[in-house]
mmCIF file of C-alpha atoms in Angstrom:
data_model
loop_
_atom_site.group_PDB
_atom_site.id
_atom_site.type_symbol
_atom_site.label_atom_id
_atom_site.label_comp_id
_atom_site.label_asym_id
_atom_site.label_seq_id
_atom_site.Cartn_x
_atom_site.Cartn_y
_atom_site.Cartn_z
ATOM 1 C CA MET A 1 -48.867 34.016 -45.364
ATOM 2 C CA LYS A 2 -48.028 33.036 -41.875
ATOM 3 C CA PHE A 3 -50.410 31.347 -39.401
ATOM 4 C CA LEU A 4 -50.103 30.751 -35.576
ATOM 5 C CA MET A 5 -51.205 27.316 -34.751
ATOM 6 C CA LEU A 6 -52.328 27.147 -31.091
ATOM 7 C CA VAL A 7 -52.680 23.769 -29.720
ATOM 8 C CA TYR A 8 -55.036 23.213 -26.954
ATOM 9 C CA THR A 9 -55.381 19.845 -25.134
ATOM 10 C CA ASP A 10 -57.669 18.532 -22.390
ATOM 11 C CA ASP A 11 -55.277 16.964 -19.861
ATOM 12 C CA SER A 12 -57.892 14.575 -18.335
ATOM 13 C CA ILE A 13 -58.304 12.999 -21.864
ATOM 14 C CA LEU A 14 -54.493 12.667 -22.017
ATOM 15 C CA GLN A 15 -54.187 11.055 -18.807
ATOM 16 C CA GLU A 16 -56.653 8.446 -19.857
ATOM 17 C CA LEU A 17 -54.391 7.236 -22.679
ATOM 18 C CA PRO A 18 -52.896 3.825 -22.378
ATOM 19 C CA GLU A 19 -49.059 3.443 -21.155
ATOM 20 C CA GLY A 20 -46.848 4.867 -23.820
ATOM 21 C CA GLU A 21 -49.382 6.189 -26.017
ATOM 22 C CA PHE A 22 -48.712 9.882 -25.424
ATOM 23 C CA ASP A 23 -45.021 9.209 -26.229
ATOM 24 C CA ARG A 24 -46.043 7.292 -29.206
ATOM 25 C CA LEU A 25 -48.162 10.269 -30.391
ATOM 26 C CA MET A 26 -45.431 12.705 -29.532
ATOM 27 C CA HIS A 27 -43.149 10.803 -31.667
ATOM 28 C CA GLY A 28 -45.247 10.858 -34.633
ATOM 29 C CA CYS A 29 -46.037 14.595 -34.080
ATOM 30 C CA ILE A 30 -42.316 15.450 -33.938
ATOM 31 C CA THR A 31 -41.313 13.577 -36.987
ATOM 32 C CA HIS A 32 -44.356 15.134 -39.023
ATOM 33 C CA ALA A 33 -43.112 18.466 -37.812
ATOM 34 C CA ASP A 34 -39.660 17.786 -38.866
ATOM 35 C CA GLU A 35 -40.949 16.769 -42.369
ATOM 36 C CA LEU A 36 -43.033 20.200 -42.445
ATOM 37 C CA LYS A 37 -40.020 22.027 -41.496
ATOM 38 C CA GLY A 38 -38.009 20.431 -44.209
ATOM 39 C CA GLU A 39 -40.532 21.387 -46.599
ATOM 40 C CA GLY A 40 -40.511 25.010 -45.487
ATOM 41 C CA LYS A 41 -44.092 25.046 -44.223
ATOM 42 C CA LEU A 42 -43.200 24.894 -40.283
ATOM 43 C CA ILE A 43 -41.168 27.691 -39.263
ATOM 44 C CA GLU A 44 -40.952 27.077 -35.348
ATOM 45 C CA SER A 45 -42.735 24.645 -32.853
ATOM 46 C CA GLN A 46 -42.635 24.847 -29.080
ATOM 47 C CA GLN A 47 -44.497 22.888 -26.361
ATOM 48 C CA LEU A 48 -45.523 24.822 -23.244
ATOM 49 C CA GLU A 49 -45.354 23.561 -19.698
ATOM 50 C CA ALA A 50 -48.556 22.707 -17.737
ATOM 51 C CA ALA A 51 -51.093 25.349 -17.364
ATOM 52 C CA ASN A 52 -50.817 25.323 -13.566
ATOM 53 C CA THR A 53 -47.161 26.949 -14.360
ATOM 54 C CA ALA A 54 -48.755 29.858 -15.929
ATOM 55 C CA LYS A 55 -49.352 33.411 -14.646
ATOM 56 C CA SER A 56 -51.834 35.948 -16.030
ATOM 57 C CA LEU A 57 -51.086 39.853 -15.830
ATOM 58 C CA ARG A 58 -53.640 42.497 -16.122
ATOM 59 C CA VAL A 59 -53.097 46.312 -15.331
ATOM 60 C CA ARG A 60 -56.161 48.426 -14.593
ATOM 61 C CA ASN A 61 -55.829 51.995 -13.553
ATOM 62 C CA GLY A 62 -52.101 51.627 -13.004
ATOM 63 C CA ARG A 63 -52.554 48.636 -10.742
ATOM 64 C CA ALA A 64 -51.181 45.369 -11.652
ATOM 65 C CA SER A 65 -52.718 42.232 -10.806
ATOM 66 C CA VAL A 66 -50.978 38.821 -11.289
ATOM 67 C CA VAL A 67 -52.973 35.720 -10.884
ATOM 68 C CA ASP A 68 -51.844 32.010 -11.163
ATOM 69 C CA GLY A 69 -53.103 30.172 -14.299
ATOM 70 C CA PRO A 70 -54.059 30.900 -17.848
ATOM 71 C CA PHE A 71 -57.234 33.014 -17.254
ATOM 72 C CA ALA A 72 -58.497 34.851 -20.059
ATOM 73 C CA GLU A 73 -61.799 36.479 -19.899
ATOM 74 C CA THR A 74 -64.234 35.271 -22.656
ATOM 75 C CA LYS A 75 -64.134 38.781 -24.431
ATOM 76 C CA GLU A 76 -60.340 38.674 -24.551
ATOM 77 C CA ILE A 77 -58.947 37.363 -27.741
ATOM 78 C CA LEU A 78 -55.380 36.355 -28.822
ATOM 79 C CA GLY A 79 -53.759 39.054 -30.570
ATOM 80 C CA GLY A 80 -50.234 37.985 -30.881
ATOM 81 C CA PHE A 81 -47.228 36.394 -28.999
ATOM 82 C CA ASN A 82 -43.687 37.214 -27.969
ATOM 83 C CA LEU A 83 -41.178 34.685 -27.031
ATOM 84 C CA ILE A 84 -38.859 35.956 -24.398
ATOM 85 C CA GLU A 85 -35.920 34.805 -22.407
ATOM 86 C CA ALA A 86 -36.220 35.421 -18.626
ATOM 87 C CA ALA A 87 -34.400 33.881 -15.555
ATOM 88 C CA ASP A 88 -37.738 32.923 -13.888
ATOM 89 C CA ILE A 89 -41.393 33.591 -13.986
ATOM 90 C CA ASP A 90 -41.013 36.704 -11.771
ATOM 91 C CA GLU A 91 -38.726 38.210 -14.393
ATOM 92 C CA ALA A 92 -41.054 37.136 -17.150
ATOM 93 C CA VAL A 93 -43.870 39.061 -15.184
ATOM 94 C CA ARG A 94 -41.642 42.242 -14.918
ATOM 95 C CA ILE A 95 -40.804 41.985 -18.793
ATOM 96 C CA ALA A 96 -44.469 41.499 -19.464
ATOM 97 C CA MET A 97 -45.331 44.679 -17.453
ATOM 98 C CA GLU A 98 -43.235 46.761 -19.865
ATOM 99 C CA PHE A 99 -45.827 45.953 -22.692
ATOM 100 C CA PRO A 100 -48.937 48.245 -22.699
ATOM 101 C CA TRP A 101 -51.206 45.114 -23.718
ATOM 102 C CA ALA A 102 -51.990 44.109 -20.106
ATOM 103 C CA ARG A 103 -53.964 47.316 -19.852
ATOM 104 C CA PHE A 104 -56.369 46.066 -22.486
ATOM 105 C CA GLY A 105 -56.573 42.388 -21.827
ATOM 106 C CA CYS A 106 -54.347 39.787 -20.383
ATOM 107 C CA ILE A 107 -50.764 38.741 -20.904
ATOM 108 C CA GLU A 108 -50.394 34.897 -20.095
ATOM 109 C CA LEU A 109 -47.021 33.847 -19.246
ATOM 110 C CA ARG A 110 -45.891 30.260 -19.385
ATOM 111 C CA PRO A 111 -42.698 28.564 -19.522
ATOM 112 C CA VAL A 112 -41.533 26.791 -22.705
ATOM 113 C CA ARG A 113 -40.887 23.125 -22.124
ATOM 114 C CA ASP A 114 -37.365 21.997 -23.161
ATOM 115 C CA PHE A 115 -38.647 20.279 -26.157
ATOM 116 C CA GLU A 116 -35.149 18.801 -27.072
ATOM 117 C CA GLN A 117 -35.599 16.758 -23.957
ATOM 118 C CA VAL A 118 -39.053 15.560 -25.066
ATOM 119 C CA ARG A 119 -37.480 14.539 -28.587
ATOM 120 C CA ALA A 120 -34.918 12.506 -26.810
ATOM 121 C CA ARG A 121 -37.316 10.911 -24.521
ATOM 122 C CA VAL A 122 -39.666 9.831 -27.447
ATOM 123 C CA GLY A 123 -36.685 8.905 -29.721
ATOM 124 C CA ALA A 124 -37.586 11.201 -32.389
#
């Protein structure tokens, strides 16, 4: 059985960490993920860019609404995900508009961070 693990963080708490502590934690996280991958327990992991890079799309009565940020209504629940390739956030919005789910909830679009760059920075 597969499970999607969603990682939510509080940026204000992360910003209070001592110098270098975030990178130390990331190093441990990456090496642990590598171990889990080696055991066949981790299929894929990615890190998203900051929430302020996100856009949220809703379509109601044939009219699209795109707002900045990852703003889901409290009645909206995560139902799945698609990992897409797009030239920029505008193309990602166009691709997302091809799916019907924006009519029934919200599709959040956020760039995936270059995780290999993070791995190299923290030496993992």
